[in-house]
Tab-separated table of C-alpha atoms in Angstrom:
chain	number	residue	atom	x	y	z
Z	1	MET	CA	-46.927	26.273	60.818
Z	2	ASN	CA	-44.010	24.186	61.964
Z	3	LEU	CA	-41.217	24.447	59.370
Z	4	ASN	CA	-40.449	20.729	59.199
Z	5	LYS	CA	-44.088	19.958	58.720
Z	6	SER	CA	-44.480	22.566	55.979
Z	7	TRP	CA	-41.499	21.184	54.017
Z	8	LYS	CA	-42.955	17.724	54.247
Z	9	TYR	CA	-46.159	19.158	52.795
Z	10	VAL	CA	-44.219	20.754	49.902
Z	11	LEU	CA	-42.462	17.484	49.067
Z	12	VAL	CA	-45.658	15.451	49.266
Z	13	THR	CA	-47.419	17.908	46.942
Z	14	THR	CA	-44.558	17.694	44.446
Z	15	ALA	CA	-44.504	13.906	44.599
Z	16	CYS	CA	-48.267	13.809	43.977
Z	17	ILE	CA	-47.930	16.103	40.934
Z	18	TYR	CA	-45.236	13.873	39.423
Z	19	LEU	CA	-47.067	10.641	40.176
Z	20	LEU	CA	-50.342	11.917	38.735
Z	21	SER	CA	-48.525	13.237	35.642
Z	22	PHE	CA	-46.734	9.947	35.100
Z	23	ILE	CA	-49.990	7.992	35.293
Z	24	LEU	CA	-51.861	10.453	33.046
Z	25	GLY	CA	-49.043	10.592	30.498
Z	26	THR	CA	-48.583	6.830	30.300
Z	27	VAL	CA	-52.288	6.048	30.107
Z	28	ILE	CA	-52.985	8.718	27.501
Z	29	HIS	CA	-50.052	7.536	25.426
Z	30	ALA	CA	-51.371	3.974	25.616
Z	31	VAL	CA	-54.851	4.902	24.389
Z	32	THR	CA	-53.890	7.260	21.535
Z	33	PRO	CA	-52.764	5.973	18.129
Z	34	HIS	CA	-49.202	6.687	16.971
Z	35	ALA	CA	-47.630	7.000	13.555
Z	36	GLU	CA	-44.748	4.633	14.210
Z	37	THR	CA	-46.745	1.708	15.480
Z	38	THR	CA	-49.666	2.034	13.076
Z	39	SER	CA	-47.639	2.111	9.872
Z	40	LYS	CA	-45.348	-0.846	10.302
Z	41	THR	CA	-47.795	-3.519	11.352
Z	42	ILE	CA	-49.218	-4.576	7.979
Z	43	ILE	CA	-46.933	-5.556	5.123
Z	44	PRO	CA	-48.823	-4.741	1.913
Z	45	GLU	CA	-49.071	-7.203	-0.955
Z	46	GLY	CA	-46.393	-6.807	-3.560
Z	47	TYR	CA	-44.014	-5.179	-1.131
Z	48	MET	CA	-41.627	-8.116	-0.989
Z	49	GLN	CA	-41.489	-8.244	-4.775
Z	50	GLN	CA	-40.969	-4.526	-4.985
Z	51	ILE	CA	-38.206	-4.483	-2.396
Z	52	SER	CA	-36.397	-7.535	-3.777
Z	53	ALA	CA	-35.685	-5.619	-6.996
Z	54	MET	CA	-34.026	-2.785	-5.056
Z	55	PRO	CA	-30.586	-2.436	-3.558
Z	56	THR	CA	-31.161	-2.298	0.176
Z	57	ILE	CA	-29.016	-1.332	3.126
Z	58	SER	CA	-29.235	-2.137	6.834
Z	59	VAL	CA	-29.411	0.544	9.519
Z	60	GLU	CA	-25.968	-0.514	10.712
Z	61	ASP	CA	-24.343	-0.127	7.291
Z	62	ALA	CA	-26.268	3.068	6.655
Z	63	TYR	CA	-24.926	4.496	9.881
Z	64	SER	CA	-21.365	3.675	8.931
Z	65	ASP	CA	-21.973	5.771	5.789
Z	66	TYR	CA	-23.768	8.411	7.832
Z	67	THR	CA	-20.775	10.476	8.856
Z	68	ASN	CA	-19.480	10.319	5.294
Z	69	ASN	CA	-20.104	13.588	3.435
Z	70	SER	CA	-20.805	11.778	0.211
Z	71	THR	CA	-23.944	10.104	1.576
Z	72	VAL	CA	-27.352	11.771	1.551
Z	73	PHE	CA	-30.353	10.433	3.450
Z	74	VAL	CA	-33.747	11.021	1.847
Z	75	ASP	CA	-36.885	10.856	3.983
Z	76	SER	CA	-39.749	9.860	1.690
Z	77	ARG	CA	-42.564	10.276	4.197
Z	78	ASP	CA	-44.837	13.297	4.009
Z	79	ASN	CA	-43.663	16.639	5.254
Z	80	ALA	CA	-45.725	16.638	8.479
Z	81	GLU	CA	-44.174	13.330	9.534
Z	82	TYR	CA	-40.733	14.584	8.554
Z	83	ARG	CA	-41.207	17.592	10.817
Z	84	GLU	CA	-42.195	15.370	13.737
Z	85	GLY	CA	-38.785	13.737	13.564
Z	86	HIS	CA	-36.291	12.478	10.996
Z	87	ILE	CA	-32.726	11.280	10.648
Z	88	LYS	CA	-30.506	14.221	11.502
Z	89	GLY	CA	-29.292	15.720	8.240
Z	90	ALA	CA	-31.825	13.861	6.056
Z	91	ILE	CA	-33.638	15.844	3.366
Z	92	ASN	CA	-37.343	15.389	2.726
Z	93	ILE	CA	-38.692	14.285	-0.653
Z	94	PRO	CA	-42.249	13.021	-0.051
Z	95	TYR	CA	-43.017	10.067	-2.323
Z	96	ASP	CA	-46.011	11.754	-3.953
Z	97	LYS	CA	-44.381	15.166	-4.418
Z	98	PHE	CA	-41.126	14.168	-6.085
Z	99	ARG	CA	-41.367	16.818	-8.827
Z	100	GLN	CA	-42.084	19.542	-6.304
Z	101	TYR	CA	-39.366	18.680	-3.791
Z	102	TYR	CA	-36.574	17.256	-5.906
Z	103	PRO	CA	-35.535	20.616	-7.486
Z	104	LYS	CA	-34.910	22.060	-3.995
Z	105	TYR	CA	-32.154	19.517	-3.424
Z	106	GLU	CA	-30.900	19.065	-6.947
Z	107	LYS	CA	-27.608	20.839	-6.175
Z	108	LEU	CA	-26.991	18.701	-3.103
Z	109	LEU	CA	-27.833	15.438	-4.847
Z	110	THR	CA	-24.880	15.181	-7.187
Z	111	LYS	CA	-24.632	11.962	-9.166
Z	112	ASP	CA	-21.488	10.796	-7.355
Z	113	LYS	CA	-23.275	10.692	-4.028
Z	114	LYS	CA	-24.616	7.639	-2.297
Z	115	ILE	CA	-28.314	8.129	-1.636
Z	116	ILE	CA	-30.177	6.238	1.065
Z	117	THR	CA	-33.970	6.487	1.122
Z	118	TYR	CA	-36.170	5.498	4.036
Z	119	CYS	CA	-39.748	5.724	5.292
Z	120	HIS	CA	-41.856	3.963	7.960
Z	121	GLY	CA	-39.815	0.778	7.957
Z	122	THR	CA	-40.615	-2.778	6.947
Z	123	GLY	CA	-43.718	-2.834	4.790
Z	124	CYS	CA	-43.407	0.756	3.698
Z	125	GLY	CA	-42.884	1.189	-0.047
Z	126	LEU	CA	-42.579	4.979	-0.151
Z	127	SER	CA	-38.799	4.842	-0.009
Z	128	VAL	CA	-38.840	2.375	-2.908
Z	129	ASP	CA	-40.956	4.815	-4.950
Z	130	VAL	CA	-38.528	7.660	-4.347
Z	131	ALA	CA	-35.525	5.434	-5.034
Z	132	LYS	CA	-37.125	4.407	-8.354
Z	133	ASP	CA	-37.798	8.039	-9.247
Z	134	LEU	CA	-34.172	8.901	-8.534
Z	135	MET	CA	-32.913	5.965	-10.587
Z	136	ALA	CA	-35.178	6.996	-13.445
Z	137	ILE	CA	-33.402	10.340	-13.699
Z	138	GLY	CA	-29.963	8.824	-13.689
Z	139	TYR	CA	-28.852	8.172	-10.124
Z	140	THR	CA	-27.133	4.833	-9.791
Z	141	ASN	CA	-25.903	4.778	-6.212
Z	142	VAL	CA	-29.337	4.532	-4.551
Z	143	TYR	CA	-30.207	2.277	-1.609
Z	144	VAL	CA	-33.364	1.668	0.395
Z	145	MET	CA	-32.957	1.436	4.154
Z	146	THR	CA	-35.739	-1.080	4.716
Z	147	GLU	CA	-35.817	-0.848	8.506
Z	148	GLY	CA	-36.584	2.831	8.010
Z	149	TRP	CA	-37.315	5.413	10.652
Z	150	PRO	CA	-38.301	2.897	13.402
Z	151	GLY	CA	-35.046	1.008	12.847
Z	152	TRP	CA	-33.042	4.201	13.139
Z	153	ILE	CA	-34.892	5.243	16.311
Z	154	ASN	CA	-34.471	1.799	17.898
Z	155	ALA	CA	-30.736	1.979	17.280
Z	156	ASN	CA	-30.614	5.283	19.180
Z	157	LEU	CA	-29.000	7.167	16.291
Z	158	PRO	CA	-29.002	10.959	15.742
Z	159	ILE	CA	-32.345	12.503	14.878
Z	160	SER	CA	-33.696	15.963	14.344
Z	161	VAL	CA	-37.118	17.527	14.790
Z	162	GLY	CA	-38.621	20.348	12.736
Z	163	LYS	CA	-38.356	21.501	9.158
Z	164	GLU	CA	-34.559	21.791	9.062
Z	165	PRO	CA	-32.502	18.753	7.958
I	1	MET	CA	-36.875	53.203	63.030
I	2	GLU	CA	-36.348	54.468	59.485
I	3	LYS	CA	-35.019	51.120	58.427
I	4	LYS	CA	-38.149	49.542	59.712
I	5	SER	CA	-40.391	51.768	57.575
I	6	ILE	CA	-38.445	50.895	54.428
I	7	MET	CA	-38.884	47.259	55.328
I	8	ASN	CA	-42.580	47.878	55.828
I	9	ASN	CA	-42.855	49.467	52.406
I	10	PHE	CA	-41.142	46.520	50.831
I	11	ALA	CA	-43.331	44.163	52.781
I	12	SER	CA	-46.461	45.861	51.452
I	13	ILE	CA	-45.369	45.490	47.807
I	14	ARG	CA	-43.980	42.004	48.162
I	15	PRO	CA	-47.266	40.037	48.078
I	16	PHE	CA	-48.238	41.709	44.787
I	17	ALA	CA	-44.823	41.107	43.277
I	18	ILE	CA	-45.142	37.451	44.268
I	19	LEU	CA	-48.603	37.312	42.700
I	20	VAL	CA	-47.282	38.708	39.405
I	21	LEU	CA	-44.374	36.230	39.371
I	22	ARG	CA	-46.798	33.396	40.118
I	23	ILE	CA	-49.084	34.328	37.225
I	24	VAL	CA	-46.210	34.803	34.766
I	25	LEU	CA	-44.422	31.550	35.657
I	26	SER	CA	-47.629	29.498	35.633
I	27	GLY	CA	-48.698	31.052	32.313
I	28	ILE	CA	-45.383	30.167	30.684
I	29	PHE	CA	-45.602	26.553	31.833
I	30	ILE	CA	-49.236	26.094	30.832
I	31	VAL	CA	-48.522	27.460	27.338
I	32	ALA	CA	-45.411	25.272	27.017
I	33	ALA	CA	-47.419	22.223	28.092
I	34	PHE	CA	-50.050	22.748	25.383
I	35	GLY	CA	-47.427	22.763	22.651
I	36	LYS	CA	-45.989	19.519	23.963
I	37	LEU	CA	-49.371	17.818	24.347
I	38	LEU	CA	-50.251	18.675	20.738
I	39	HIS	CA	-47.108	16.998	19.362
I	40	PRO	CA	-46.435	14.006	21.638
I	41	ASP	CA	-44.313	12.080	19.121
I	42	ALA	CA	-42.145	15.095	18.388
I	43	LEU	CA	-41.611	15.514	22.116
I	44	VAL	CA	-40.430	11.908	22.488
I	45	ALA	CA	-37.998	12.479	19.603
I	46	THR	CA	-36.763	15.712	21.179
I	47	VAL	CA	-36.144	14.145	24.593
I	48	ILE	CA	-34.336	11.193	22.977
I	49	ASN	CA	-32.316	13.680	20.948
I	50	TYR	CA	-31.029	15.381	24.071
I	51	ASN	CA	-29.165	12.096	24.417
I	52	ILE	CA	-29.016	12.036	28.207
I	53	LEU	CA	-31.508	9.418	29.349
I	54	PRO	CA	-31.637	5.927	27.838
I	55	ILE	CA	-34.462	5.703	25.275
I	56	PHE	CA	-36.757	3.821	27.622
I	57	LEU	CA	-36.524	6.469	30.355
I	58	ALA	CA	-36.527	9.350	27.874
I	59	THR	CA	-39.825	8.070	26.486
I	60	TYR	CA	-41.494	8.003	29.894
I	61	PHE	CA	-40.010	11.379	30.748
I	62	ALA	CA	-41.599	12.732	27.558
I	63	TYR	CA	-44.993	11.238	28.492
I	64	THR	CA	-44.829	12.729	31.985
I	65	LEU	CA	-43.281	16.130	31.295
I	66	PRO	CA	-46.218	18.073	29.764
I	67	TRP	CA	-48.592	16.871	32.489
I	68	VAL	CA	-46.276	18.063	35.237
I	69	GLU	CA	-46.103	21.413	33.447
I	70	ILE	CA	-49.850	21.743	33.107
I	71	ILE	CA	-50.853	20.415	36.551
I	72	ALA	CA	-48.177	22.388	38.409
I	73	GLY	CA	-48.968	25.428	36.233
I	74	ILE	CA	-52.671	25.353	37.082
I	75	MET	CA	-51.942	24.734	40.786
I	76	LEU	CA	-49.540	27.666	40.828
I	77	LEU	CA	-52.036	29.912	39.042
I	78	THR	CA	-54.908	29.078	41.386
I	79	GLY	CA	-52.638	28.981	44.422
I	80	PHE	CA	-53.453	25.425	45.411
I	81	GLY	CA	-50.455	23.687	47.020
I	82	THR	CA	-48.535	26.671	45.687
I	83	ARG	CA	-45.153	25.894	47.202
I	84	GLY	CA	-45.306	22.248	46.178
I	85	ALA	CA	-46.215	23.256	42.623
I	86	SER	CA	-43.292	25.716	42.564
I	87	PHE	CA	-40.993	22.963	43.790
I	88	ALA	CA	-42.232	20.626	41.043
I	89	ILE	CA	-41.565	23.317	38.425
I	90	GLY	CA	-38.168	23.999	39.986
I	91	LEU	CA	-37.216	20.323	39.645
I	92	LEU	CA	-38.231	20.367	35.972
I	93	LEU	CA	-36.141	23.481	35.415
I	94	VAL	CA	-33.122	21.871	37.057
I	95	SER	CA	-33.447	18.950	34.630
I	96	PHE	CA	-33.882	21.342	31.654
I	97	ILE	CA	-30.856	23.389	32.669
I	98	ALA	CA	-28.733	20.257	33.096
I	99	ALA	CA	-29.874	18.813	29.743
I	100	ILE	CA	-29.401	22.075	27.841
I	101	GLY	CA	-26.062	22.751	29.530
I	102	VAL	CA	-24.720	19.299	28.674
I	103	ASN	CA	-25.742	19.648	25.019
I	104	ILE	CA	-24.294	23.145	24.677
I	105	GLU	CA	-21.078	21.760	26.158
I	106	ARG	CA	-21.197	18.920	23.609
I	107	GLY	CA	-21.545	21.523	20.879
I	108	VAL	CA	-24.723	19.957	19.524
I	109	SER	CA	-26.962	22.102	17.325
I	110	MET	CA	-30.480	20.932	18.008
I	111	GLU	CA	-33.956	22.193	18.623
I	112	CYS	CA	-34.933	23.159	22.123
I	113	GLY	CA	-38.484	21.763	21.969
I	114	CYS	CA	-39.395	24.248	24.690
I	115	PHE	CA	-42.430	25.946	23.129
I	116	ASP	CA	-43.618	23.770	20.276
I	117	ILE	CA	-46.948	25.566	20.118
I	118	PHE	CA	-45.635	28.626	18.265
I	119	ASP	CA	-43.589	26.643	15.753
I	120	MET	CA	-40.628	28.614	17.022
I	121	ASN	CA	-37.985	25.987	16.272
I	122	GLU	CA	-35.644	27.584	18.780
I	123	LYS	CA	-32.085	26.337	18.654
I	124	LEU	CA	-30.312	25.500	21.874
I	125	GLY	CA	-28.092	28.273	23.116
I	126	THR	CA	-26.955	30.210	26.133
I	127	ALA	CA	-29.999	32.520	25.846
I	128	ILE	CA	-32.307	29.572	26.531
I	129	LEU	CA	-30.068	28.397	29.342
I	130	PHE	CA	-30.146	31.860	30.891
I	131	ARG	CA	-33.940	32.060	30.496
I	132	ASP	CA	-34.373	28.767	32.355
I	133	ILE	CA	-32.056	29.948	35.121
I	134	VAL	CA	-34.233	33.062	35.558
I	135	PHE	CA	-37.344	30.846	35.738
I	136	LEU	CA	-35.583	28.658	38.305
I	137	ILE	CA	-34.776	31.676	40.484
I	138	VAL	CA	-38.472	32.659	40.405
I	139	ALA	CA	-39.541	29.107	41.268
I	140	VAL	CA	-37.102	28.955	44.207
I	141	LEU	CA	-38.342	32.327	45.442
I	142	LEU	CA	-41.918	30.995	45.370
I	143	VAL	CA	-40.946	27.818	47.227
I	144	PHE	CA	-39.611	30.016	50.045
I	145	THR	CA	-42.713	32.201	50.178
I	146	LYS	CA	-45.054	31.577	53.086
I	147	ASP	CA	-48.155	33.496	52.116
I	148	PHE	CA	-49.816	33.921	48.728
I	149	ILE	CA	-52.529	36.501	48.147
I	150	LEU	CA	-55.462	35.472	45.946
I	151	SER	CA	-54.759	31.802	46.456
I	152	ILE	CA	-56.789	28.739	47.372
I	153	ASP	CA	-54.142	27.937	50.021
I	154	ASN	CA	-54.769	31.288	51.656
I	155	TYR	CA	-58.544	30.839	51.544
I	156	ILE	CA	-58.376	27.363	53.081
I	157	GLY	CA	-55.937	28.646	55.743
I	158	ARG	CA	-58.395	31.362	56.781
I	159	GLN	CA	-61.314	28.928	56.894
I	160	ILE	CA	-59.331	26.630	59.191
I	161	LYS	CA	-58.358	29.477	61.529
I	162	ARG	CA	-61.955	30.576	61.774
C-alpha cells in the first residue's frame, strides 16, 4: 500500500473513533440520571425555615477560610456520594450516621475550629442536620454552606475523589 | 549472510511479539474503560481535578474518554483498523502523560483515576507516569507495524487480494 494513503487511513480511523466516542459519551450522559442535577431541583417544605435559623456561609467566603488550618469542612452526604467526589480535605459525617462517624474525627474537630457543613446544595437539609448535631454537643463556630457541593464545583475549587479527605 | 539469518529469526518472532503486545495493551484499556463507565460522575470530578482543561471541556473529555478506550481497545484486540486504533490510544496516552506530568510538577497529591474498577485509589506519581510512557512506546510501535497476524485487517486484506 502507498505510504501516504495508509497514513491517511490511520488518521481517518482515529478521527472516527474519537467522533463516535464523543457522540456516544454525550448522548449516554444526557439520558442517564445524575446525583448533582436530581438532588437540587426540588426545595423541600420547611427548608427555608430550617436554614433561616442557621448561620450560613457563601462558597466565596468559605473558600477564603479554606486555606486556613482552623477551618474544617464536613460533607454530610452519604459515604458513597462522598467517595464520588468531595471538597478536597473535607471529612465525611453522613447526616444519618452522626454517632458512627463523629468519633473518628473527634480529635480533629476541636472546639476552637470553624466548621463548615455542606451537602447537595440549595434545598438540601442534610448539612443543617449535621450542623445542629454539632451545635448540640457544644460546637459554636458552625456554618452551613448552602450552595453546597454544586456551588463548590461550579466555582472550580479543589476537589478530591475517593475515601481519603 | 549470517546477519541475514539473524534478521530472519527476528522477523519470524516479531509477528507473535506484536500480537502479544496488542492483546496486553487492548486488555488494559478495555479494563480501564469499564471502571470509568461504572463511575461517570467520579470521572468528571477526576478530570476537573487535574485542573488543566476548563470545566466545560473537562466534562466533555470525561464523557468521551472511556468510549475511546473501549472502542479503540476492542478494535485493537480484534485487529480491525489496528493502526488507527493504536494511534487513538497513543493520543490518549500523550494527554495522560501531559496531565500527570503537569500535576506532578505542581506537586499536587491527587488520585490518578486510571483504573477505578479495582478501587485502587492510586496516587499520582512517577511510577504512573513511567507506566504510561511504556504504554505509549507500545502504541507507537503498533502504529508503525504493517502486518498483524490474527487480525480482521489481515483477513480483509487477503480477501481483497484474492
